[in-house]
Every structure is written in C-alpha cells, then in structure tokens.
Amino acid sequence: MNEYDSDKMRDVLQASHGMELTETPEEADVLLLNTCSIREKAQEKVFSAVGRWRKIKNKRPDVIIGVGGCVASQEGAAIQKRAPYVDIVFGPQTLHRLPTLLDQARETKRLVVDISFPEIEKFDSLPEPRAEGPKAFVSIMEGCSKYCTFCVVPYTRGEEISRPLNDVISEISSLAKQGVREINLLGQNVNAYRGDIDEGEVADFSLLLHYVAAVDGIDRIRFTTSHPAEYTDDIIEAFAEIPKLVNHLHLPVQSGSNNILSKMKRGYTRAEYIDIMNKMKAVRPGISLSSDFIIGFPGETEEEFEDTLALIEEVGFDFSYSFIYSARPGTPAAELEDCISEETKKQRLDKLKKRLNEMTMVISKNMVDTVQTVLVEGISKKNPLQMTGRTENNRVVNFTAHPRLAGQFVDVMITEALPNSLRARLVESSVDKILKY
Ligand code: SAH
C-alpha cells in the first residue's frame, strides 16, 4: 500500500511541477518520507530518517522536507516538535494535494499540515496511471472500519471507502493497453469493497473480480489484503469460476485462539477461519494459503499460543508473516495490561517462524520437477543472463531465457528450491508458443 502511495506522490509532482525521481537525496529539491505506523519499530525509524536530511537542508535551505503516511496522520503538527526542519506534513488521504502543499510551504516558509480524510477526492485527482512492467497495483478501496483492538489503521487511514466500479475498470483497461498482464487489487480489506455502479446500484468484491477478469489482456489477478470476517461464499465461488485468479490466498488470521480472536475483536472464530480455508482448498486443489500472525497479544497464555501453532498444522501455510504485538497509541488493546515478558514473546515468535519456514520450504521443494507458469518481469538482478518472474504462489523464479520474453507468461520446469527463490528452465513447448506468437 505504501509503495503504491509513494508512486502516486511521484506521479502528482511530476504532473504538476515536472519533477523527476532522483537516486540520491543530495540532489533533491523535495525530500519526502512516506511512513508506516502499523508497529512501533516502523514509527521509530521516521525521526532518524528525516534527521539525516537535516544536513542537506542546512546546506541548501530551499530544500523542502515532507513527511507523509500514517505517522504523519497520527502525529500531525507534533512532528515539528521533534523535527523542526520539516516543512510539510500530509496524510495517506491527502497525498494528491502535495502540489498545493508544496507551493504553500515554499511561499510561506512555514509548516503546512493537511492530514484530513477527504474520502474519494484523492482518486479523482490522481494522474492517469503509467505501467512500469507487466504487473500493476490498483487501489480499489481504502481505510478500515473493522476497529480490531490492536490496529491503528482506522485512525490513520480513515474508514472504508470504495472507488466506483467504472473508475477501477477503466484504470485496469488503460494499464492492460500499456502491457500490464497481472493486476494486484489493493485495499486494507478488499472484500469490504462496495463500489457504486449506477444510481443506487453497488458492486461487491466478487462482482468486481468478474469485471476485472473480463478486461482483455489481464490474465492474472491477485488481491491484497482480504479479511476473514467478510470472506463470503461468493468470493470462494469466484475462485471456482475465474481461472485468472491466482492459486494463492493471503488471509490474515492473527491468532488460532478463540479467546484472543475475541479480545482482538476480529469478528470470526478459529472454526470459521478453518472453514473458509477448507472451502478454498475444495474449489482450488493445491492452493497456496498464507497468513499474518500476531504473537504476544496482551494476556496471551502459553495454551493460547499453542492454539496458533495447532492452527498452522491444521491449515498448512505457505510463506507467511508473523509479528510481536506492538501497542499502538489510541487503540483499545494499548490499555490492556501486558504481562508477557519480552523473552517469552521472542521465544514464541521464533518457534512460530521456524515452523512456518519449514512449511514454506517443503512447498518449495515439492515444486521441484513441476511445471509452473511464470510472468516474466525482466532481467534478474543477480545474473544479467537470467530472467526473473513469479509463480502463482508468488515465488521468485530465475531461469535462462531471452530478454524479449519480458512481459509474457511462460511455462518453466522448476529445477531447484533455494531459501528465497527457485531455479528453473524454460519448457520447450512454451518457447515454441512464444516464437510463433
Ligand atoms: N487488514 C488486514 C491486514 C492489516 S495490517 C487484516 O486486518 O487482517 C498487516 C498486518 O500487520 C496485520 O495482519 C497484523 O498481523 C500486523 N499488525 C497490525 N497491527 C499490529 C500491531 N499492533 N502489532 C503487531 N502487528 C500488527
């Protein structure tokens, strides 16, 4: 989400002020830091990062420093107390106003703050998207209205708001015409999507998926992230009906304990989560399933942690993310007494990670000697003679092939599973197909 937002910041400033991205901060006229406040660690990095830019501003006082994203949204003008050299503070929903904020900051030479939530205005004022390679993110909704007790997102990004269906589809069509083959639909909870169609009519997420699948040129569809509480049967049916949907689902569970899930206010039980995953396995045999986990939520007992480990065994997960609970200011869980020692939290996290890594490696090894369809993204960074791409379950695959294949789907035979990537060779029939094409 933040990567997407950062790209949009570049796009608006390019359109308004003809600005170009530069590789080094020393060359920049404007320095922007896009921040994340999902966990404390991410938030702490903000001040050390802008602190480094202070020297640049000392040498060139005309340089404008801006802090955007969720830390900006949370701290507002208070950012200037710790970093008086900051000129602009803007939130995730006001990044499209950067051109005006920049002009104001230059003119007034004073701190300019806009961390409001003007809802859909942002999407309407962003320039036409430009494709950069065969994959693209498309934001379909923003914000979150779930108010999980640990999570800061509703306070920093605002409540759920969906883009109208036509806007989403025309953005995707435009990207497809520029050579994009894979779309990743983006939102805090994509399955809460409710986009206006026409007067009074609204499209839900499964209907949106059907519309996206009908766009010529788009052959692979992903989404990030969905929420178990609204993972309805019609979304599961969409996986049965739409082959373009990848054989992969990332569905954050957070915990395997009903007690913890209820304290988190997640809105589903362990059994309901398992039911969704079983239904997904039924409509998509061999599907890769992944998740997010929070360890050490206030009061989590050893037994409740064991419930999470047992859930992992029961569902079977591919590459997943796990975090130690981080108290976020203003969230209900931050008021709860946290009596678990740091050492216990770390031990639990290590245990969970170890098991998740083992499971991921087993899946990678089982992929060896199978044929996988890969969207070729470009030349491998590590070896210029090789091309790189991703499988449906998001594994990076490197293989020897002609650079001309960039932007196309090819079939490869997986030859070796490494910890962070796979090696493969092109399948002959796939090469024929491409040459004829
Ligand atoms: N909307 C999705 C994912 C949201 S954020 C959902 O609710 O399922 C991405 C991940 O960050 C979450 O899934 C969670 O695992 C983690 N996260 C969010 N708040 C956190 C906190 N306070 N401490 C630790 N991890 C957190």
Tab-separated table of C-alpha atoms and ligand atoms in Angstrom:
chain	number	residue	atom	x	y	z
A	1	MET	CA	0.000	0.000	0.000
A	2	ASN	CA	2.771	2.420	0.894
A	3	GLU	CA	4.737	1.569	-2.228
A	4	TYR	CA	1.639	2.338	-4.248
A	5	ASP	CA	1.152	5.624	-2.414
A	6	SER	CA	4.814	6.584	-2.933
A	7	ASP	CA	4.440	6.014	-6.671
A	8	LYS	CA	1.396	8.278	-6.642
A	9	MET	CA	3.375	11.019	-4.835
A	10	ARG	CA	5.934	10.895	-7.631
A	11	ASP	CA	3.177	10.960	-10.270
A	12	VAL	CA	1.382	14.025	-8.875
A	13	LEU	CA	4.580	16.043	-8.523
A	14	GLN	CA	5.706	15.016	-11.971
A	15	ALA	CA	2.392	16.181	-13.436
A	16	SER	CA	2.251	19.453	-11.507
A	17	HIS	CA	5.880	20.541	-11.198
A	18	GLY	CA	7.647	18.388	-13.792
A	19	MET	CA	9.662	16.723	-11.021
A	20	GLU	CA	11.748	13.621	-11.616
A	21	LEU	CA	12.817	10.984	-9.132
A	22	THR	CA	16.463	11.178	-8.169
A	23	GLU	CA	18.675	8.443	-6.808
A	24	THR	CA	20.390	10.498	-4.135
A	25	PRO	CA	18.848	12.826	-1.524
A	26	GLU	CA	21.728	15.296	-2.031
A	27	GLU	CA	20.376	16.098	-5.498
A	28	ALA	CA	16.755	16.541	-4.494
A	29	ASP	CA	14.716	19.747	-4.313
A	30	VAL	CA	11.994	17.952	-2.384
A	31	LEU	CA	12.557	15.111	0.074
A	32	LEU	CA	9.508	13.071	1.021
A	33	LEU	CA	9.329	10.336	3.622
A	34	ASN	CA	6.346	8.011	3.346
A	35	THR	CA	5.813	6.474	6.759
A	36	CYS	CA	4.141	3.481	8.379
A	37	SER	CA	2.805	3.259	11.931
A	38	ILE	CA	1.465	-0.294	11.962
A	39	ARG	CA	4.125	-1.240	14.550
A	40	GLU	CA	6.281	0.868	16.824
A	41	LYS	CA	9.501	-0.139	15.105
A	42	ALA	CA	8.386	1.318	11.790
A	43	GLN	CA	7.376	4.516	13.534
A	44	GLU	CA	10.695	4.907	15.353
A	45	LYS	CA	12.596	4.911	12.086
A	46	VAL	CA	10.887	8.116	10.962
A	47	PHE	CA	12.806	10.597	13.061
A	48	SER	CA	16.202	9.062	12.437
A	49	ALA	CA	15.462	9.073	8.705
A	50	VAL	CA	14.380	12.726	8.475
A	51	GLY	CA	17.210	13.597	10.867
A	52	ARG	CA	19.674	12.545	8.185
A	53	TRP	CA	18.139	15.036	5.780
A	54	ARG	CA	18.707	17.909	8.153
A	55	LYS	CA	22.305	18.316	6.966
A	56	ILE	CA	21.114	18.626	3.390
A	57	LYS	CA	18.703	21.359	4.401
A	58	ASN	CA	21.428	23.153	6.358
A	59	LYS	CA	23.484	23.360	3.178
A	60	ARG	CA	20.559	24.143	0.894
A	61	PRO	CA	17.794	25.861	2.901
A	62	ASP	CA	15.419	25.858	-0.096
A	63	VAL	CA	15.072	22.090	0.055
A	64	ILE	CA	11.575	21.120	1.164
A	65	ILE	CA	11.187	18.188	3.552
A	66	GLY	CA	7.803	16.458	3.755
A	67	VAL	CA	6.580	13.631	5.976
A	68	GLY	CA	3.586	11.673	4.703
A	69	GLY	CA	1.771	8.444	5.520
A	70	CYS	CA	0.364	7.096	8.755
A	71	VAL	CA	2.930	8.507	11.210
A	72	ALA	CA	2.179	11.932	9.768
A	73	SER	CA	-1.510	11.225	10.122
A	74	GLN	CA	-1.052	10.203	13.737
A	75	GLU	CA	1.371	12.898	14.864
A	76	GLY	CA	0.252	15.847	12.732
A	77	ALA	CA	1.934	19.159	13.579
A	78	ALA	CA	3.631	17.486	16.572
A	79	ILE	CA	6.196	16.128	14.105
A	80	GLN	CA	7.713	19.574	14.007
A	81	LYS	CA	8.473	19.457	17.727
A	82	ARG	CA	10.973	16.674	17.206
A	83	ALA	CA	11.946	17.691	13.689
A	84	PRO	CA	11.614	21.480	13.277
A	85	TYR	CA	13.136	21.344	9.783
A	86	VAL	CA	10.075	19.521	8.380
A	87	ASP	CA	8.043	21.749	6.011
A	88	ILE	CA	5.043	19.602	5.045
A	89	VAL	CA	3.042	17.016	6.976
A	90	PHE	CA	0.467	15.147	4.879
A	91	GLY	CA	-1.608	12.010	5.409
A	92	PRO	CA	-2.303	8.949	3.229
A	93	GLN	CA	-5.551	10.538	2.024
A	94	THR	CA	-4.106	13.935	1.118
A	95	LEU	CA	-1.065	12.975	-0.929
A	96	HIS	CA	-2.828	14.215	-4.088
A	97	ARG	CA	-2.735	17.724	-2.565
A	98	LEU	CA	1.080	17.668	-2.488
A	99	PRO	CA	1.474	20.153	-5.367
A	100	THR	CA	-0.557	22.787	-3.477
A	101	LEU	CA	1.074	21.951	-0.141
A	102	LEU	CA	4.485	22.304	-1.753
A	103	ASP	CA	3.643	25.721	-3.215
A	104	GLN	CA	2.298	26.845	0.159
A	105	ALA	CA	5.396	25.665	2.006
A	106	ARG	CA	7.680	27.452	-0.449
A	107	GLU	CA	5.660	30.632	-0.270
A	108	THR	CA	5.020	30.865	3.474
A	109	LYS	CA	8.244	29.181	4.649
A	110	ARG	CA	6.121	27.767	7.454
A	111	LEU	CA	4.960	24.274	8.353
A	112	VAL	CA	1.990	23.200	6.216
A	113	VAL	CA	-0.177	20.393	7.622
A	114	ASP	CA	-3.009	18.513	5.909
A	115	ILE	CA	-3.918	15.170	7.421
A	116	SER	CA	-7.649	15.271	6.696
A	117	PHE	CA	-9.703	12.429	5.138
A	118	PRO	CA	-11.348	13.981	2.067
A	119	GLU	CA	-12.555	10.494	1.029
A	120	ILE	CA	-12.757	9.749	-2.675
A	121	GLU	CA	-11.282	13.093	-3.838
A	122	LYS	CA	-7.804	11.563	-3.849
A	123	PHE	CA	-8.569	9.037	-6.577
A	124	ASP	CA	-10.266	11.638	-8.737
A	125	SER	CA	-7.260	13.931	-8.668
A	126	LEU	CA	-4.507	11.423	-9.410
A	127	PRO	CA	-2.897	11.453	-12.873
A	128	GLU	CA	-3.520	8.539	-15.286
A	129	PRO	CA	-1.512	5.525	-14.142
A	130	ARG	CA	1.559	4.561	-16.131
A	131	ALA	CA	2.558	0.946	-16.464
A	132	GLU	CA	6.024	0.013	-15.299
A	133	GLY	CA	6.438	-3.562	-16.399
A	134	PRO	CA	3.815	-6.283	-16.669
A	135	LYS	CA	2.478	-6.037	-13.109
A	136	ALA	CA	0.490	-3.234	-11.512
A	137	PHE	CA	-1.250	-2.408	-8.277
A	138	VAL	CA	-4.688	-0.857	-8.494
A	139	SER	CA	-6.230	0.597	-5.383
A	140	ILE	CA	-9.922	-0.343	-5.115
A	141	MET	CA	-10.747	0.756	-1.564
A	142	GLU	CA	-9.004	2.436	1.300
A	143	GLY	CA	-9.225	2.640	5.024
A	144	CYS	CA	-10.715	0.237	7.507
A	145	SER	CA	-13.907	0.152	9.578
A	146	LYS	CA	-13.167	-3.058	11.473
A	147	TYR	CA	-11.528	-1.456	14.517
A	148	CYS	CA	-9.579	-4.534	15.615
A	149	THR	CA	-8.394	-3.654	19.109
A	150	PHE	CA	-4.662	-3.823	18.227
A	151	CYS	CA	-4.764	-1.890	14.979
A	152	VAL	CA	-4.083	1.764	14.218
A	153	VAL	CA	-5.254	1.759	10.587
A	154	PRO	CA	-8.834	3.099	11.075
A	155	TYR	CA	-7.375	6.096	12.900
A	156	THR	CA	-4.611	6.853	10.411
A	157	ARG	CA	-6.243	5.984	7.081
A	158	GLY	CA	-9.866	6.574	7.993
A	159	GLU	CA	-12.919	4.381	7.451
A	160	GLU	CA	-13.518	2.086	4.489
A	161	ILE	CA	-14.244	3.892	1.257
A	162	SER	CA	-14.519	2.253	-2.168
A	163	ARG	CA	-13.797	3.623	-5.622
A	164	PRO	CA	-16.646	3.472	-8.137
A	165	LEU	CA	-16.547	0.326	-10.287
A	166	ASN	CA	-16.155	2.226	-13.581
A	167	ASP	CA	-13.094	4.084	-12.312
A	168	VAL	CA	-11.392	0.855	-11.253
A	169	ILE	CA	-12.159	-0.925	-14.511
A	170	SER	CA	-11.089	1.963	-16.733
A	171	GLU	CA	-7.782	2.225	-14.828
A	172	ILE	CA	-7.218	-1.505	-15.337
A	173	SER	CA	-8.118	-1.306	-19.049
A	174	SER	CA	-5.699	1.555	-19.500
A	175	LEU	CA	-2.932	-0.429	-17.773
A	176	ALA	CA	-3.729	-3.509	-19.890
A	177	LYS	CA	-3.327	-1.411	-23.055
A	178	GLN	CA	0.127	-0.432	-21.778
A	179	GLY	CA	1.163	-4.096	-21.491
A	180	VAL	CA	0.155	-4.957	-17.928
A	181	ARG	CA	-0.785	-8.631	-17.599
A	182	GLU	CA	-1.147	-9.015	-13.836
A	183	ILE	CA	-3.247	-6.845	-11.552
A	184	ASN	CA	-2.990	-6.752	-7.766
A	185	LEU	CA	-6.165	-5.212	-6.334
A	186	LEU	CA	-5.194	-3.192	-3.326
A	187	GLY	CA	-7.005	-2.202	-0.141
A	188	GLN	CA	-6.929	-2.623	3.620
A	189	ASN	CA	-9.843	-5.062	3.324
A	190	VAL	CA	-10.558	-5.599	-0.363
A	191	ASN	CA	-13.507	-7.864	0.356
A	192	ALA	CA	-15.310	-4.945	2.012
A	193	TYR	CA	-15.404	-3.384	-1.475
A	194	ARG	CA	-18.747	-1.725	-2.254
A	195	GLY	CA	-18.270	0.346	-5.391
A	196	ASP	CA	-21.019	2.415	-6.979
A	197	ILE	CA	-22.120	1.165	-10.391
A	198	ASP	CA	-25.000	3.445	-11.308
A	199	GLU	CA	-27.748	5.228	-9.453
A	200	GLY	CA	-28.241	3.281	-6.282
A	201	GLU	CA	-26.513	0.120	-7.552
A	202	VAL	CA	-23.423	-1.187	-5.857
A	203	ALA	CA	-20.873	-3.843	-6.884
A	204	ASP	CA	-19.416	-6.080	-4.185
A	205	PHE	CA	-15.963	-7.638	-4.317
A	206	SER	CA	-16.928	-10.839	-6.151
A	207	LEU	CA	-18.712	-8.853	-8.864
A	208	LEU	CA	-15.657	-6.621	-9.192
A	209	LEU	CA	-13.484	-9.730	-9.659
A	210	HIS	CA	-15.706	-10.828	-12.567
A	211	TYR	CA	-15.416	-7.403	-14.179
A	212	VAL	CA	-11.631	-7.363	-13.789
A	213	ALA	CA	-11.378	-10.857	-15.285
A	214	ALA	CA	-13.297	-9.620	-18.337
A	215	VAL	CA	-10.640	-6.991	-19.158
A	216	ASP	CA	-8.717	-8.035	-22.283
A	217	GLY	CA	-5.015	-8.551	-21.675
A	218	ILE	CA	-5.297	-9.127	-17.929
A	219	ASP	CA	-4.502	-12.782	-17.322
A	220	ARG	CA	-3.590	-12.883	-13.680
A	221	ILE	CA	-5.444	-11.357	-10.744
A	222	ARG	CA	-4.277	-11.062	-7.135
A	223	PHE	CA	-5.613	-9.059	-4.219
A	224	THR	CA	-4.072	-7.668	-1.033
A	225	THR	CA	-5.463	-7.943	1.644
A	226	SER	CA	-8.757	-9.610	2.421
A	227	HIS	CA	-10.266	-10.068	5.886
A	228	PRO	CA	-11.754	-13.354	7.153
A	229	ALA	CA	-14.803	-11.597	8.648
A	230	GLU	CA	-16.217	-10.743	5.231
A	231	TYR	CA	-14.820	-13.643	3.242
A	232	THR	CA	-18.222	-14.673	1.865
A	233	ASP	CA	-19.115	-17.754	-0.179
A	234	ASP	CA	-19.475	-15.722	-3.363
A	235	ILE	CA	-15.754	-14.876	-3.163
A	236	ILE	CA	-14.979	-18.574	-2.804
A	237	GLU	CA	-17.214	-19.246	-5.834
A	238	ALA	CA	-15.310	-16.584	-7.757
A	239	PHE	CA	-12.202	-18.753	-7.340
A	240	ALA	CA	-14.144	-21.657	-8.861
A	241	GLU	CA	-15.368	-19.534	-11.768
A	242	ILE	CA	-12.403	-17.283	-12.584
A	243	PRO	CA	-9.249	-19.142	-13.656
A	244	LYS	CA	-7.398	-15.818	-13.871
A	245	LEU	CA	-7.484	-15.584	-10.060
A	246	VAL	CA	-4.159	-16.964	-8.853
A	247	ASN	CA	-3.983	-20.217	-6.928
A	248	HIS	CA	-2.934	-18.321	-3.831
A	249	LEU	CA	-4.751	-16.648	-0.966
A	250	HIS	CA	-3.280	-14.476	1.770
A	251	LEU	CA	-5.860	-14.303	4.565
A	252	PRO	CA	-4.569	-12.884	7.869
A	253	VAL	CA	-5.792	-14.923	10.854
A	254	GLN	CA	-3.640	-13.249	13.591
A	255	SER	CA	-4.283	-15.992	16.185
A	256	GLY	CA	-5.573	-19.545	16.470
A	257	SER	CA	-7.167	-18.946	19.862
A	258	ASN	CA	-10.848	-18.047	20.094
A	259	ASN	CA	-10.257	-16.101	23.267
A	260	ILE	CA	-7.537	-13.965	21.670
A	261	LEU	CA	-9.543	-13.524	18.455
A	262	SER	CA	-12.419	-12.218	20.514
A	263	LYS	CA	-10.149	-9.886	22.518
A	264	MET	CA	-8.777	-8.637	19.192
A	265	LYS	CA	-12.381	-8.071	18.009
A	266	ARG	CA	-11.641	-9.897	14.782
A	267	GLY	CA	-15.239	-10.934	14.147
A	268	TYR	CA	-14.630	-14.642	13.419
A	269	THR	CA	-13.773	-17.813	15.290
A	270	ARG	CA	-10.994	-20.280	14.692
A	271	ALA	CA	-13.555	-22.757	13.266
A	272	GLU	CA	-14.949	-20.161	10.854
A	273	TYR	CA	-11.449	-19.379	9.591
A	274	ILE	CA	-10.655	-23.060	9.084
A	275	ASP	CA	-13.980	-23.482	7.281
A	276	ILE	CA	-13.043	-20.750	4.768
A	277	MET	CA	-9.639	-22.330	4.174
A	278	ASN	CA	-11.195	-25.784	3.683
A	279	LYS	CA	-13.683	-24.397	1.189
A	280	MET	CA	-10.823	-22.697	-0.673
A	281	LYS	CA	-8.934	-25.997	-0.803
A	282	ALA	CA	-12.061	-27.677	-2.182
A	283	VAL	CA	-12.548	-25.201	-5.050
A	284	ARG	CA	-8.810	-24.895	-5.730
A	285	PRO	CA	-6.914	-28.115	-5.053
A	286	GLY	CA	-3.262	-27.406	-4.254
A	287	ILE	CA	-3.930	-23.745	-3.448
A	288	SER	CA	-1.179	-21.918	-1.587
A	289	LEU	CA	-2.531	-20.344	1.611
A	290	SER	CA	-0.702	-17.755	3.664
A	291	SER	CA	-1.409	-15.548	6.639
A	292	ASP	CA	-0.320	-12.922	9.171
A	293	PHE	CA	0.152	-13.760	12.847
A	294	ILE	CA	0.458	-11.589	15.948
A	295	ILE	CA	2.343	-13.132	18.876
A	296	GLY	CA	2.091	-11.916	22.461
A	297	PHE	CA	-1.207	-10.050	22.335
A	298	PRO	CA	-1.779	-8.800	25.946
A	299	GLY	CA	-2.564	-11.754	28.184
A	300	GLU	CA	-1.826	-14.459	25.581
A	301	THR	CA	-1.242	-17.677	27.556
A	302	GLU	CA	1.081	-20.487	26.544
A	303	GLU	CA	-2.003	-22.556	25.736
A	304	GLU	CA	-3.432	-19.847	23.510
A	305	PHE	CA	-0.125	-19.623	21.668
A	306	GLU	CA	-0.205	-23.413	21.248
A	307	ASP	CA	-3.659	-22.966	19.641
A	308	THR	CA	-1.970	-20.819	16.982
A	309	LEU	CA	0.690	-23.477	16.384
A	310	ALA	CA	-2.031	-26.128	16.111
A	311	LEU	CA	-3.924	-23.993	13.598
A	312	ILE	CA	-0.821	-23.812	11.442
A	313	GLU	CA	-0.601	-27.605	11.421
A	314	GLU	CA	-4.279	-27.926	10.607
A	315	VAL	CA	-4.383	-25.439	7.725
A	316	GLY	CA	-0.847	-25.746	6.333
A	317	PHE	CA	0.590	-22.375	5.343
A	318	ASP	CA	2.864	-21.109	2.614
A	319	PHE	CA	5.157	-18.059	3.075
A	320	SER	CA	3.563	-16.029	5.896
A	321	TYR	CA	4.267	-13.044	8.127
A	322	SER	CA	4.467	-13.003	11.914
A	323	PHE	CA	4.973	-10.126	14.317
A	324	ILE	CA	5.293	-9.495	18.021
A	325	TYR	CA	2.316	-7.455	19.212
A	326	SER	CA	3.124	-3.756	19.344
A	327	ALA	CA	0.914	-1.442	21.415
A	328	ARG	CA	-0.312	1.405	19.229
A	329	PRO	CA	-1.329	4.706	20.807
A	330	GLY	CA	-5.068	5.307	20.798
A	331	THR	CA	-6.054	1.662	20.220
A	332	PRO	CA	-8.168	-0.217	22.834
A	333	ALA	CA	-5.595	-3.012	23.277
A	334	ALA	CA	-2.952	-0.464	24.286
A	335	GLU	CA	-4.927	-0.041	27.535
A	336	LEU	CA	-4.665	-3.744	28.372
A	337	GLU	CA	-2.087	-4.957	30.828
A	338	ASP	CA	0.814	-6.569	29.015
A	339	CYS	CA	2.257	-9.150	31.381
A	340	ILE	CA	4.171	-11.356	28.944
A	341	SER	CA	7.940	-10.956	29.141
A	342	GLU	CA	9.875	-9.856	26.058
A	343	GLU	CA	11.820	-13.093	26.238
A	344	THR	CA	8.654	-15.215	26.117
A	345	LYS	CA	7.354	-13.195	23.182
A	346	LYS	CA	10.622	-13.668	21.289
A	347	GLN	CA	10.649	-17.396	22.016
A	348	ARG	CA	7.088	-17.750	20.761
A	349	LEU	CA	7.851	-15.759	17.632
A	350	ASP	CA	10.958	-17.839	16.886
A	351	LYS	CA	9.045	-21.075	17.353
A	352	LEU	CA	6.253	-19.928	15.075
A	353	LYS	CA	8.629	-18.587	12.428
A	354	LYS	CA	10.680	-21.760	12.443
A	355	ARG	CA	7.630	-23.893	11.783
A	356	LEU	CA	6.288	-21.512	9.120
A	357	ASN	CA	9.677	-21.505	7.367
A	358	GLU	CA	9.805	-25.286	7.390
A	359	MET	CA	6.358	-25.462	5.816
A	360	THR	CA	7.336	-22.916	3.164
A	361	MET	CA	10.493	-24.866	2.306
A	362	VAL	CA	8.512	-28.116	1.968
A	363	ILE	CA	6.188	-26.390	-0.511
A	364	SER	CA	9.178	-25.002	-2.459
A	365	LYS	CA	10.809	-28.446	-2.577
A	366	ASN	CA	7.572	-30.027	-3.734
A	367	MET	CA	7.537	-27.575	-6.615
A	368	VAL	CA	10.807	-29.023	-7.947
A	369	ASP	CA	10.160	-31.072	-11.117
A	370	THR	CA	6.775	-29.456	-11.664
A	371	VAL	CA	5.865	-27.082	-14.497
A	372	GLN	CA	4.869	-23.617	-13.319
A	373	THR	CA	3.517	-20.648	-15.226
A	374	VAL	CA	5.623	-17.578	-14.648
A	375	LEU	CA	5.008	-13.984	-15.620
A	376	VAL	CA	8.408	-12.815	-16.823
A	377	GLU	CA	9.184	-9.500	-15.189
A	378	GLY	CA	12.648	-8.724	-16.532
A	379	ILE	CA	16.338	-9.421	-16.252
A	380	SER	CA	17.447	-10.960	-12.960
A	381	LYS	CA	19.267	-8.510	-10.695
A	382	LYS	CA	21.806	-11.108	-9.632
A	383	ASN	CA	22.599	-12.608	-13.005
A	384	PRO	CA	22.186	-10.498	-16.153
A	385	LEU	CA	21.998	-13.631	-18.297
A	386	GLN	CA	18.897	-14.781	-16.493
A	387	MET	CA	15.305	-13.656	-16.486
A	388	THR	CA	13.163	-13.419	-13.409
A	389	GLY	CA	9.457	-13.760	-12.733
A	390	ARG	CA	6.926	-15.083	-10.254
A	391	THR	CA	4.791	-18.169	-9.972
A	392	GLU	CA	1.120	-18.068	-8.992
A	393	ASN	CA	2.095	-18.612	-5.351
A	394	ASN	CA	4.441	-15.644	-5.592
A	395	ARG	CA	7.773	-17.487	-5.637
A	396	VAL	CA	10.603	-15.663	-7.401
A	397	VAL	CA	11.910	-17.870	-10.224
A	398	ASN	CA	15.170	-17.313	-12.128
A	399	PHE	CA	15.871	-19.021	-15.446
A	400	THR	CA	17.929	-18.580	-18.580
A	401	ALA	CA	15.876	-17.021	-21.364
A	402	HIS	CA	15.849	-14.279	-23.973
A	403	PRO	CA	15.095	-10.777	-22.576
A	404	ARG	CA	12.420	-10.487	-25.259
A	405	LEU	CA	10.230	-12.701	-23.087
A	406	ALA	CA	9.779	-9.898	-20.532
A	407	GLY	CA	6.112	-9.151	-20.025
A	408	GLN	CA	4.933	-12.603	-21.155
A	409	PHE	CA	3.713	-15.734	-19.444
A	410	VAL	CA	5.956	-18.763	-19.940
A	411	ASP	CA	5.983	-22.284	-18.580
A	412	VAL	CA	9.096	-23.334	-16.699
A	413	MET	CA	10.248	-26.573	-15.104
A	414	ILE	CA	11.422	-25.939	-11.536
A	415	THR	CA	14.890	-27.426	-11.058
A	416	GLU	CA	15.988	-26.260	-7.617
A	417	ALA	CA	14.465	-24.766	-4.467
A	418	LEU	CA	16.594	-22.134	-2.695
A	419	PRO	CA	15.566	-20.438	0.566
A	420	ASN	CA	14.283	-17.267	-1.125
A	421	SER	CA	13.816	-18.221	-4.758
A	422	LEU	CA	13.531	-21.070	-7.243
A	423	ARG	CA	15.683	-22.000	-10.208
A	424	ALA	CA	14.054	-23.254	-13.374
A	425	ARG	CA	14.442	-23.896	-17.097
A	426	LEU	CA	12.102	-22.930	-19.891
A	427	VAL	CA	9.783	-25.666	-21.094
A	428	GLU	CA	10.295	-26.306	-24.841
A	429	SER	CA	6.601	-26.111	-25.759
A	430	SER	CA	6.387	-22.778	-24.038
A	431	VAL	CA	9.267	-21.445	-26.137
A	432	ASP	CA	7.569	-22.641	-29.348
A	433	LYS	CA	4.381	-20.919	-28.333
A	434	ILE	CA	6.246	-17.675	-27.813
A	435	LEU	CA	8.216	-17.850	-31.067
A	436	LYS	CA	5.036	-18.411	-33.045
A	437	TYR	CA	3.390	-15.611	-31.157
B	1	SAH	N1	-6.477	-5.634	7.119
B	1	SAH	C1	-5.758	-6.858	7.263
B	1	SAH	C2	-4.240	-6.644	7.419
B	1	SAH	C3	-3.789	-5.405	8.098
B	1	SAH	S1	-2.189	-4.844	8.537
B	1	SAH	C4	-6.330	-7.600	8.458
B	1	SAH	O1	-6.863	-6.978	9.361
B	1	SAH	O2	-6.289	-8.828	8.501
B	1	SAH	C5	-0.996	-6.039	8.217
B	1	SAH	C6	-0.577	-6.879	9.400
B	1	SAH	O3	0.151	-6.140	10.380
B	1	SAH	C7	-1.742	-7.467	10.173
B	1	SAH	O4	-2.312	-8.569	9.547
B	1	SAH	C8	-1.112	-7.807	11.524
B	1	SAH	O5	-0.618	-9.123	11.533
B	1	SAH	C9	0.033	-6.800	11.647
B	1	SAH	N2	-0.285	-5.810	12.689
B	1	SAH	C10	-1.245	-4.854	12.661
B	1	SAH	N3	-1.255	-4.170	13.822
B	1	SAH	C11	-0.291	-4.712	14.599
B	1	SAH	C12	0.171	-4.441	15.940
B	1	SAH	N4	-0.377	-3.506	16.688
B	1	SAH	N5	1.199	-5.197	16.421
B	1	SAH	C13	1.751	-6.171	15.653
B	1	SAH	N6	1.351	-6.471	14.416
B	1	SAH	C14	0.341	-5.754	13.887
